[in-house]
Amino acid sequence: MSRTYSIAVIPGDGTGPEVIREGEKVLRAAAEKYGFKVDLHSFDFGGDRYLATGEVLPDSAVDELRGFDAIYLGAIGHPGVKPGVLEKGILLRLRFELDQYINLRPVKLYPGVETPLRGKGPEDIDYIVVRENTGGIYTGVGGFSMKGAPQETAVQSMVYSRFQVERCLRYAFELARRRGKIGTLALCGKTNVLTYVYDLWERAFHELGEKEFPDVKREYYHVDAVCMWMVKNPEWFDVIVTGNMFGDIITDLGAITQGGMGIAAGGNINPQGVSMFEPIGGSAPKYTGKNVINPLAAICAGSMMLDTLGEAEAAASVEAAVMSVTGRELEGLGAGKMGFSTSEVGDMVAERV
Ligand code: IPM
Ligand code: MN
């Protein structure tokens, strides 16, 4: 029986289409090698469509996307559109409405990749951040009063329910148990200042851990301290779980320690529904159309997608191919610094798969 996965592809803005093209190349190679099919359907959501039609996301889009096995996204963000319009209207809307409540972001240094952390290597930098993805300060609870007046005020609230916190923690505990690296789950919070929201997180963390995951070791760090240790002692970490905004911030720091945005991938996961995979870097307008952007982050996002679809062997072979390319071929991971073009890097990975 042949396995077929129908995948919605949103290349998006800037360099998104260039990196997604290489990701598709690698997916097709993996499908052929491992005996399954990928049915790719492209959607033109993004800045150009918005500028031409005034529509960010058609109302039917979310329901249509629900019918796919997975979504593969390039990048959202257009220099001609005010910041926030596309990010909220496409990326965040899809994360929220598809209830992709986990944002999974591995921080893993591949062989041959230079890290700015002196004296650290692939054996030291290998952990996963579980970022809560549908709550917190990201959901737009807030507003202005007296906008434009000298006494203007603005408020933006961090709101978390026990339900949201618990389902995220449960996923992270299960991941820490499954990974079995050092069997540790670290909660990243700010209980000394955010004494309501992170108090809730910390209580839920220990209660759930004690009751359902006694075999997983629990650690707590304030977010500022996490930043420090991610630089000084990344080898301490196995799985880090945190709220939406801290997760956004610390994963850019993590990305830089693994070689930069050219390699950092993420998955917006709904364990019971449709998940969306993306390189975590932006649309990089200044490199658009030059065939110099690094496609490896998009390719790695494709590997995470295969893993989630149940094609673990294919996923591992894509990751191994990426590692062999970073280890033996590329001069660097930055745009224009790879020693190869975007499409050449895609070809190399596809061949090795
Ligand atoms: C990310 C991005 C997004 C976020 C932006 C583009 C809305 O920075 O995926 O990390 O903040 O979640
Ligand atoms: Mn971010």
XYZ file of N, CA and C in Angstrom, residues 97-313:
651
model
N -5.664 29.424 14.966
C -6.909 28.778 14.534
C -6.733 27.285 14.281
N -5.528 26.881 13.927
C -5.277 25.442 13.768
C -4.830 24.817 15.090
N -4.844 25.624 16.142
C -4.517 25.175 17.502
C -3.169 24.453 17.569
N -2.194 25.046 16.892
C -0.835 24.483 16.921
C -0.168 24.972 18.198
N -0.483 24.320 19.286
C -0.133 24.895 20.588
C 1.299 24.646 21.029
N 2.031 23.884 20.226
C 3.447 23.664 20.535
C 4.297 24.238 19.412
N 5.322 24.988 19.770
C 6.314 25.377 18.783
C 7.624 24.710 19.178
N 7.990 23.739 18.361
C 9.124 22.887 18.661
C 10.358 23.412 17.938
N 11.385 23.786 18.709
C 12.562 24.377 18.084
C 13.854 23.730 18.577
N 14.358 22.788 17.798
C 15.610 22.131 18.184
C 16.789 23.098 18.060
N 17.668 23.045 19.024
C 18.927 23.807 18.959
C 20.026 22.762 18.909
N 20.550 22.547 17.707
C 21.477 21.439 17.526
C 22.599 21.899 16.605
N 23.804 21.808 17.098
C 24.963 22.201 16.291
C 25.415 21.006 15.461
N 25.397 21.184 14.135
C 25.789 20.091 13.254
C 27.302 20.100 13.046
N 27.848 18.950 12.684
C 29.287 18.861 12.455
C 29.750 19.873 11.401
N 30.876 20.474 11.641
C 31.466 21.391 10.661
C 30.915 22.800 10.729
N 29.902 23.026 11.558
C 29.304 24.360 11.623
C 29.978 25.156 12.724
N 30.297 26.396 12.386
C 30.965 27.249 13.359
C 29.950 27.837 14.332
N 30.258 27.764 15.610
C 29.401 28.389 16.616
C 30.163 29.547 17.252
N 29.457 30.613 17.607
C 30.154 31.701 18.298
C 30.529 31.331 19.744
N 30.078 30.168 20.225
C 30.408 29.769 21.596
C 31.780 29.097 21.615
N 32.751 29.801 22.146
C 34.129 29.297 22.137
C 34.246 28.010 22.945
N 34.906 27.030 22.342
C 35.163 25.781 23.054
C 33.991 24.810 23.074
N 32.883 25.149 22.414
C 31.731 24.250 22.412
C 31.587 23.571 21.044
N 31.167 22.327 21.084
C 30.982 21.567 19.840
C 29.638 20.876 19.817
N 29.414 20.051 18.756
C 28.128 19.359 18.600
C 27.714 18.544 19.830
N 28.673 18.055 20.601
C 28.286 17.262 21.788
C 27.729 18.155 22.900
N 27.991 19.473 22.814
C 27.524 20.387 23.863
C 26.195 21.063 23.514
N 25.972 21.277 22.233
C 24.806 22.064 21.823
C 23.803 21.147 21.141
N 22.876 20.627 21.930
C 21.890 19.677 21.418
C 20.718 19.601 22.392
N 19.769 20.525 22.224
C 18.585 20.508 23.083
C 17.388 21.019 22.289
N 16.227 20.935 22.882
C 15.016 21.369 22.178
C 14.244 22.352 23.050
N 13.812 23.433 22.447
C 12.940 24.360 23.160
C 11.493 24.063 22.759
N 10.651 23.873 23.773
C 9.214 23.740 23.553
C 8.601 25.085 23.933
N 8.214 25.821 22.907
C 7.624 27.147 23.108
C 6.111 27.013 23.051
N 5.415 27.478 24.093
C 3.957 27.484 24.035
C 3.578 28.422 22.896
N 2.598 28.057 22.067
C 2.454 28.730 20.774
C 1.083 29.350 20.506
N 0.149 29.220 21.431
C -1.178 29.786 21.143
C -1.699 30.653 22.282
N -0.823 31.070 23.177
C -1.319 31.855 24.299
C -0.360 32.962 24.675
N -0.523 33.446 25.894
C 0.382 34.468 26.426
C 0.153 35.819 25.797
N 1.216 36.582 25.772
C 1.111 37.980 25.348
C 0.923 38.111 23.833
N 0.966 36.986 23.143
C 0.847 36.999 21.688
C -0.584 37.091 21.172
N -1.567 36.898 22.047
C -2.917 36.710 21.518
C -3.675 38.014 21.262
N -3.036 39.136 21.547
C -3.660 40.411 21.190
C -4.680 40.903 22.189
N -4.586 40.468 23.438
C -5.464 41.007 24.481
C -4.883 42.346 24.904
N -5.626 43.422 24.679
C -5.089 44.736 25.036
C -5.730 45.829 24.209
N -5.154 46.992 24.264
C -5.685 48.094 23.476
C -5.067 49.424 23.869
N -5.521 50.468 23.198
C -5.082 51.833 23.492
C -6.205 52.581 24.179
N -5.856 53.568 24.954
C -6.865 54.584 25.237
C -6.236 55.941 24.967
N -7.034 56.870 24.547
C -6.582 58.228 24.193
C -5.459 58.184 23.157
N -5.600 57.315 22.182
C -4.540 57.155 21.186
C -4.227 58.485 20.515
N -2.976 58.833 20.487
C -2.555 60.078 19.844
C -2.467 61.250 20.809
N -3.176 61.170 21.947
C -3.138 62.260 22.939
C -1.883 62.123 23.807
N -1.460 63.207 24.446
C -0.256 63.113 25.281
C -0.395 62.100 26.422
N -1.610 61.895 26.890
C -1.812 60.946 27.998
C -2.111 59.535 27.503
N -1.835 59.296 26.239
C -2.150 57.981 25.674
C -1.595 56.834 26.526
N -2.364 55.755 26.624
C -1.841 54.546 27.258
C -2.081 53.347 26.345
N -1.248 52.353 26.535
C -1.408 51.101 25.791
C -1.222 49.962 26.766
N -1.987 48.910 26.571
C -1.836 47.739 27.434
C -1.874 46.481 26.578
N -1.051 45.526 26.934
C -1.013 44.242 26.219
C -0.827 43.168 27.276
N -1.784 42.281 27.398
C -1.819 41.394 28.564
C -1.295 39.997 28.269
N -0.604 39.454 29.267
C -0.147 38.073 29.181
C -1.179 37.195 29.879
N -1.932 36.448 29.085
C -3.024 35.658 29.652
C -2.764 34.178 29.416
N -2.771 33.401 30.473
C -2.611 31.951 30.347
C -3.643 31.219 31.178
N -4.221 30.191 30.597
C -5.120 29.340 31.381
C -4.350 28.107 31.840
N -4.824 27.523 32.905
C -4.224 26.275 33.409
C -4.227 25.210 32.309
N -5.314 25.170 31.556
C -5.435 24.201 30.460
C -4.298 24.364 29.443
N -4.056 25.617 29.026
C -3.000 25.869 28.031
C -1.626 25.488 28.569
N -1.403 25.867 29.817
C -0.104 25.612 30.431
C 0.115 24.108 30.573
N -0.917 23.429 31.028
C -0.773 22.003 31.315
C -0.552 21.173 30.055
N -1.284 21.500 28.993
C -1.113 20.664 27.792
C 0.268 20.880 27.182
N 0.789 22.083 27.334
C 2.138 22.363 26.832
C 3.183 21.632 27.681
N 3.010 21.705 28.998
C 3.945 21.024 29.896
C 3.927 19.515 29.660
N 2.740 18.984 29.461
C 2.628 17.528 29.264
C 3.415 17.103 28.031
N 3.262 17.878 26.960
C 4.008 17.575 25.727
C 5.517 17.607 26.001
N 5.951 18.614 26.748
C 7.383 18.775 27.020
C 7.912 17.645 27.907
N 7.130 17.254 28.910
C 7.543 16.127 29.761
C 7.675 14.858 28.919
N 6.695 14.633 28.063
C 6.742 13.418 27.233
C 7.956 13.436 26.321
N 8.263 14.611 25.796
C 9.430 14.736 24.919
C 10.721 14.464 25.700
N 10.825 15.001 26.899
C 12.025 14.787 27.709
C 12.188 13.309 28.035
N 11.076 12.660 28.291
C 11.115 11.226 28.584
C 11.552 10.444 27.346
N 10.990 10.799 26.198
C 11.277 10.091 24.954
C 12.715 10.305 24.499
N 13.201 11.528 24.603
C 14.550 11.840 24.152
C 15.594 11.121 24.990
N 15.342 11.120 26.298
C 16.237 10.410 27.206
C 17.690 10.832 27.108
N 17.955 12.074 26.775
C 19.343 12.533 26.708
C 19.904 12.606 28.119
N 19.391 13.563 28.922
C 19.705 13.521 30.343
C 18.420 13.463 31.176
N 17.300 13.316 30.469
C 16.020 13.153 31.161
C 15.628 14.346 32.005
N 15.976 15.536 31.518
C 15.702 16.743 32.298
C 14.775 17.676 31.532
N 13.783 18.195 32.239
C 12.955 19.245 31.667
C 13.198 20.525 32.463
N 13.590 21.577 31.752
C 13.832 22.865 32.401
C 12.675 23.801 32.080
N 12.086 24.371 33.115
C 11.065 25.401 32.906
C 11.755 26.756 32.927
N 11.490 27.540 31.878
C 12.070 28.884 31.783
C 10.950 29.888 32.060
N 11.078 30.666 33.115
C 10.027 31.606 33.493
C 10.574 32.905 34.036
N 9.791 33.538 34.871
C 10.234 34.790 35.506
C 9.376 34.968 36.751
N 9.516 33.990 37.658
C 8.618 33.945 38.820
C 8.888 35.071 39.819
N 10.043 35.738 39.661
C 10.358 36.822 40.602
C 9.681 38.136 40.226
N 9.143 38.223 39.020
C 8.461 39.451 38.595
C 7.057 39.143 38.063
N 6.955 38.157 37.200
C 5.639 37.789 36.654
C 5.026 36.779 37.619
N 4.631 37.320 38.785
C 4.285 36.477 39.932
C 2.909 35.830 39.810
N 2.171 36.156 38.755
C 0.906 35.447 38.530
C 1.096 34.377 37.460
N 1.470 34.829 36.266
C 1.530 33.884 35.148
C 2.573 32.788 35.389
N 3.784 33.170 35.788
C 4.790 32.115 35.949
C 4.661 31.368 37.261
N 3.887 31.914 38.181
C 3.535 31.125 39.361
C 2.630 29.965 38.936
N 1.679 30.291 38.076
C 0.811 29.237 37.532
C 1.639 28.179 36.796
N 2.548 28.633 35.955
C 3.400 27.695 35.215
C 4.201 26.808 36.179
N 4.769 27.437 37.197
C 5.652 26.670 38.080
C 4.869 25.655 38.911
N 3.688 26.060 39.400
C 2.882 25.104 40.165
C 2.454 23.941 39.287
N 1.981 24.254 38.093
C 1.532 23.192 37.182
C 2.696 22.262 36.834
N 3.863 22.853 36.639
C 5.088 22.106 36.291
C 5.395 21.053 37.358
N 5.429 21.478 38.611
C 5.792 20.537 39.668
C 4.674 19.547 39.975
N 3.442 20.029 39.936
C 2.325 19.114 40.229
C 2.232 18.014 39.176
N 2.297 18.412 37.914
C 2.203 17.438 36.822
C 3.416 16.510 36.835
N 4.581 17.108 37.041
C 5.820 16.326 37.044
C 5.804 15.263 38.137
N 5.387 15.683 39.309
C 5.382 14.764 40.442
C 4.406 13.611 40.214
N 3.234 13.978 39.656
C 2.177 12.998 39.500
C 2.402 12.056 38.324
N 2.759 12.639 37.154
C 2.776 11.807 35.949
C 4.160 11.520 35.386
N 5.148 12.315 35.783
C 6.484 12.133 35.193
C 7.583 12.132 36.254
N 7.458 11.276 37.249
C 8.448 11.283 38.335
C 9.851 10.921 37.843
N 9.928 10.259 36.676
C 11.233 9.853 36.132
C 11.947 11.002 35.423
N 11.263 12.105 35.160
C 11.894 13.245 34.477
C 12.345 14.248 35.535
N 13.615 14.628 35.451
C 14.146 15.564 36.428
C 13.676 16.983 36.082
N 13.255 17.732 37.102
C 12.746 19.082 36.859
C 13.730 20.137 37.325
N 13.897 21.172 36.467
C 14.735 22.308 36.854
C 13.983 23.581 36.518
N 14.200 24.616 37.290
C 13.579 25.907 36.995
C 14.669 26.971 36.784
N 14.506 27.793 35.752
C 15.410 28.922 35.501
C 14.592 30.172 35.187
N 15.032 31.307 35.668
C 14.478 32.566 35.173
C 14.970 32.768 33.738
N 14.180 33.478 32.946
C 14.526 33.622 31.518
C 15.853 34.348 31.310
N 16.151 35.315 32.148
C 17.432 36.017 31.976
C 18.601 35.078 32.249
N 18.434 34.213 33.245
C 19.498 33.254 33.540
C 19.629 32.212 32.430
N 18.498 31.799 31.876
C 18.557 30.842 30.759
C 19.429 31.378 29.629
N 19.278 32.675 29.334
C 20.081 33.282 28.259
C 21.571 33.143 28.572
N 21.889 33.350 29.819
C 23.282 33.258 30.239
C 23.801 31.828 30.072
N 23.034 30.857 30.562
C 23.511 29.465 30.513
C 23.470 28.878 29.112
N 22.558 29.367 28.273
C 22.547 28.894 26.876
C 23.851 29.252 26.180
N 24.485 30.316 26.662
C 25.773 30.730 26.089
C 26.932 30.042 26.811
N 26.864 30.000 28.129
C 28.008 29.507 28.898
C 28.033 27.986 29.031
N 26.874 27.367 29.307
C 26.823 25.915 29.517
C 25.640 25.266 28.800
N 25.622 25.344 27.464
C 24.481 24.782 26.728
C 24.321 23.271 26.957
N 25.408 22.616 27.351
C 25.353 21.156 27.561
C 24.462 20.769 28.746
N 24.068 21.738 29.566
C 23.160 21.439 30.675
C 21.756 21.119 30.195
N 21.414 21.558 28.983
C 20.009 21.492 28.577
C 19.674 20.262 27.737
N 18.445 19.813 27.936
C 17.908 18.670 27.220
C 16.605 19.137 26.549
N 15.583 19.432 27.373
C 14.358 20.059 26.864
C 14.079 21.277 27.742
N 13.808 22.413 27.104
C 13.415 23.632 27.826
C 11.977 23.943 27.425
N 11.124 24.192 28.408
C 9.736 24.558 28.096
C 9.471 25.969 28.612
N 8.725 26.759 27.829
C 8.493 28.148 28.225
C 7.277 28.733 27.515
N 6.879 29.918 27.947
C 5.750 30.608 27.337
C 6.102 31.178 25.966
N 5.087 31.729 25.329
C 5.197 32.139 23.932
C 6.302 33.176 23.685
N 6.279 34.260 24.457
C 7.224 35.322 24.155
C 8.670 34.976 24.545
N 8.856 34.395 25.725
C 10.214 33.992 26.089
C 10.740 32.978 25.073
N 9.844 32.110 24.622
C 10.239 31.101 23.645
C 10.689 31.730 22.333
N 9.993 32.770 21.925
C 10.385 33.476 20.702
C 11.797 34.035 20.853
N 12.043 34.654 21.990
C 13.315 35.349 22.178
C 14.470 34.363 22.359
N 14.305 33.381 23.229
C 15.452 32.501 23.490
C 15.779 31.607 22.294
N 14.807 31.377 21.406
C 15.141 30.519 20.264
C 15.931 31.259 19.186
N 15.862 32.582 19.150
C 16.782 33.299 18.262
C 18.208 33.232 18.825
N 18.331 33.323 20.133
C 19.648 33.147 20.749
C 20.170 31.730 20.485
N 19.296 30.758 20.682
C 19.675 29.374 20.406
C 20.110 29.189 18.957
N 19.368 29.811 18.043
C 19.662 29.668 16.611
C 21.074 30.163 16.292
N 21.444 31.270 16.888
C 22.780 31.820 16.624
C 23.868 30.873 17.126
N 23.594 30.178 18.238
C 24.601 29.244 18.756
C 24.712 27.981 17.907
N 23.715 27.696 17.076
C 23.789 26.519 16.214
C 24.200 26.894 14.789
N 24.611 28.138 14.605
C 25.105 28.525 13.290
C 24.256 29.549 12.567
N 23.165 29.987 13.177
C 22.400 31.092 12.608
C 21.090 30.692 11.981
N 20.415 31.702 11.411
C 19.085 31.500 10.860
C 19.093 30.600 9.630
N 20.260 30.403 9.049
C 20.338 29.545 7.862
C 20.066 28.082 8.167
N 20.116 27.722 9.436
C 19.998 26.297 9.774
C 18.851 26.020 10.752
N 18.279 27.067 11.370
C 17.321 26.845 12.463
C 15.907 26.600 11.940
N 15.350 25.446 12.328
C 14.019 25.065 11.861
C 13.061 24.929 13.027
N 11.770 25.005 12.725
C 10.788 24.832 13.787
C 9.520 24.191 13.270
N 8.777 23.620 14.214
C 7.487 23.025 13.867
C 6.412 23.588 14.768
N 5.322 24.065 14.157
C 4.135 24.487 14.912
C 3.224 23.273 14.965
N 3.144 22.678 16.152
C 2.551 21.354 16.238
C 1.177 21.376 16.911
N 0.215 20.762 16.248
C -1.023 20.384 16.906
C -1.012 18.864 16.946
N -0.728 18.286 18.113
C -0.570 16.823 18.172
C -1.815 16.076 17.700
N -2.988 16.736 17.742
C -4.214 16.067 17.306
C -4.700 16.572 15.944
N -3.961 17.506 15.342
C -4.470 18.106 14.110
C -3.385 18.322 13.076
N -3.511 19.408 12.324
C -2.540 19.656 11.259
C -1.441 20.596 11.763
N -0.204 20.222 11.495
C 0.952 20.978 11.971
C 1.617 21.702 10.808
N 2.405 22.730 11.156
C 3.006 23.600 10.124
C 4.502 23.759 10.411
N 5.310 23.567 9.390
C 6.757 23.536 9.571
C 7.402 24.681 8.806
N 8.386 25.321 9.438
C 8.969 26.514 8.811
C 10.408 26.734 9.270
N 11.217 27.340 8.394
C 12.500 27.846 8.867
C 12.186 29.010 9.800
N 12.928 29.192 10.904
C 12.493 30.223 11.841
C 13.008 31.625 11.500
N 13.913 31.716 10.556
C 14.380 33.041 10.121
C 13.304 33.722 9.288
N 13.513 34.983 9.001
C 12.491 35.748 8.291
C 12.609 35.672 6.774
N 12.033 36.669 6.127
C 11.930 36.651 4.668
C 13.157 37.251 3.970
N 14.092 37.821 4.747
C 15.385 38.312 4.240
C 15.288 39.066 2.919
N 14.499 40.171 2.860
C 14.268 40.862 1.589
C 15.561 41.228 0.842
N 16.622 41.530 1.599
C 17.807 42.010 0.870
C 18.499 40.910 0.071
N 18.205 39.660 0.369
C 18.807 38.559 -0.400
C 17.845 37.942 -1.418
N 16.635 38.486 -1.479
C 15.604 37.862 -2.311
C 15.992 37.786 -3.791
N 15.784 36.623 -4.365
C 15.980 36.433 -5.804
C 17.433 36.321 -6.219
N 18.356 36.249 -5.276
C 19.780 36.232 -5.625
C 20.375 34.821 -5.630
N 19.603 33.838 -5.228
C 20.105 32.455 -5.175
C 21.311 32.309 -4.235
N 21.294 33.098 -3.140
C 22.396 33.022 -2.161
C 21.942 32.612 -0.759
N 20.628 32.598 -0.545
C 20.125 32.314 0.809
C 20.335 30.827 1.137
N 20.544 30.542 2.401
C 20.776 29.156 2.817
C 19.435 28.408 2.947
N 19.256 27.329 2.199
C 17.975 26.602 2.265
C 17.946 25.525 3.350
N 19.028 25.368 4.116
C 19.092 24.225 5.038
C 18.040 24.292 6.143
N 17.715 25.497 6.620
C 16.689 25.594 7.667
C 15.348 25.090 7.130
N 15.027 25.461 5.897
C 13.774 24.979 5.296
C 13.836 23.470 5.091
N 14.995 22.982 4.687
C 15.162 21.538 4.477
C 15.014 20.797 5.810
N 15.604 21.352 6.869
C 15.469 20.740 8.202
C 14.021 20.786 8.681
N 13.304 21.870 8.359
C 11.877 21.937 8.709
C 11.130 20.817 7.978
N 11.536 20.547 6.749
C 10.943 19.443 5.976
C 11.216 18.109 6.657
N 12.400 17.970 7.210
C 12.731 16.733 7.916
C 11.858 16.571 9.169
N 11.655 17.681 9.895
C 10.752 17.609 11.060
C 9.342 17.221 10.627
N 8.929 17.742 9.463
C 7.594 17.434 8.953
C 7.479 15.932 8.651
N 8.501 15.364 8.014
C 8.474 13.931 7.706
C 8.395 13.115 8.987
N 9.149 13.543 9.987
C 9.137 12.833 11.261
C 7.727 12.831 11.863
N 7.099 14.000 11.839
C 5.755 14.121 12.411
C 4.730 13.311 11.615
N 4.963 13.196 10.302
C 4.036 12.417 9.474
C 4.211 10.915 9.685
N 5.259 10.554 10.416
C 5.481 9.127 10.686
C 6.579 8.512 9.837
N 7.253 9.332 9.030
C 8.333 8.830 8.172
C 9.675 9.084 8.863
N 9.877 8.405 9.988
C 11.059 8.676 10.814
C 12.358 8.365 10.072
N 12.346 7.291 9.301
C 13.571 6.896 8.613
C 13.955 7.935 7.557
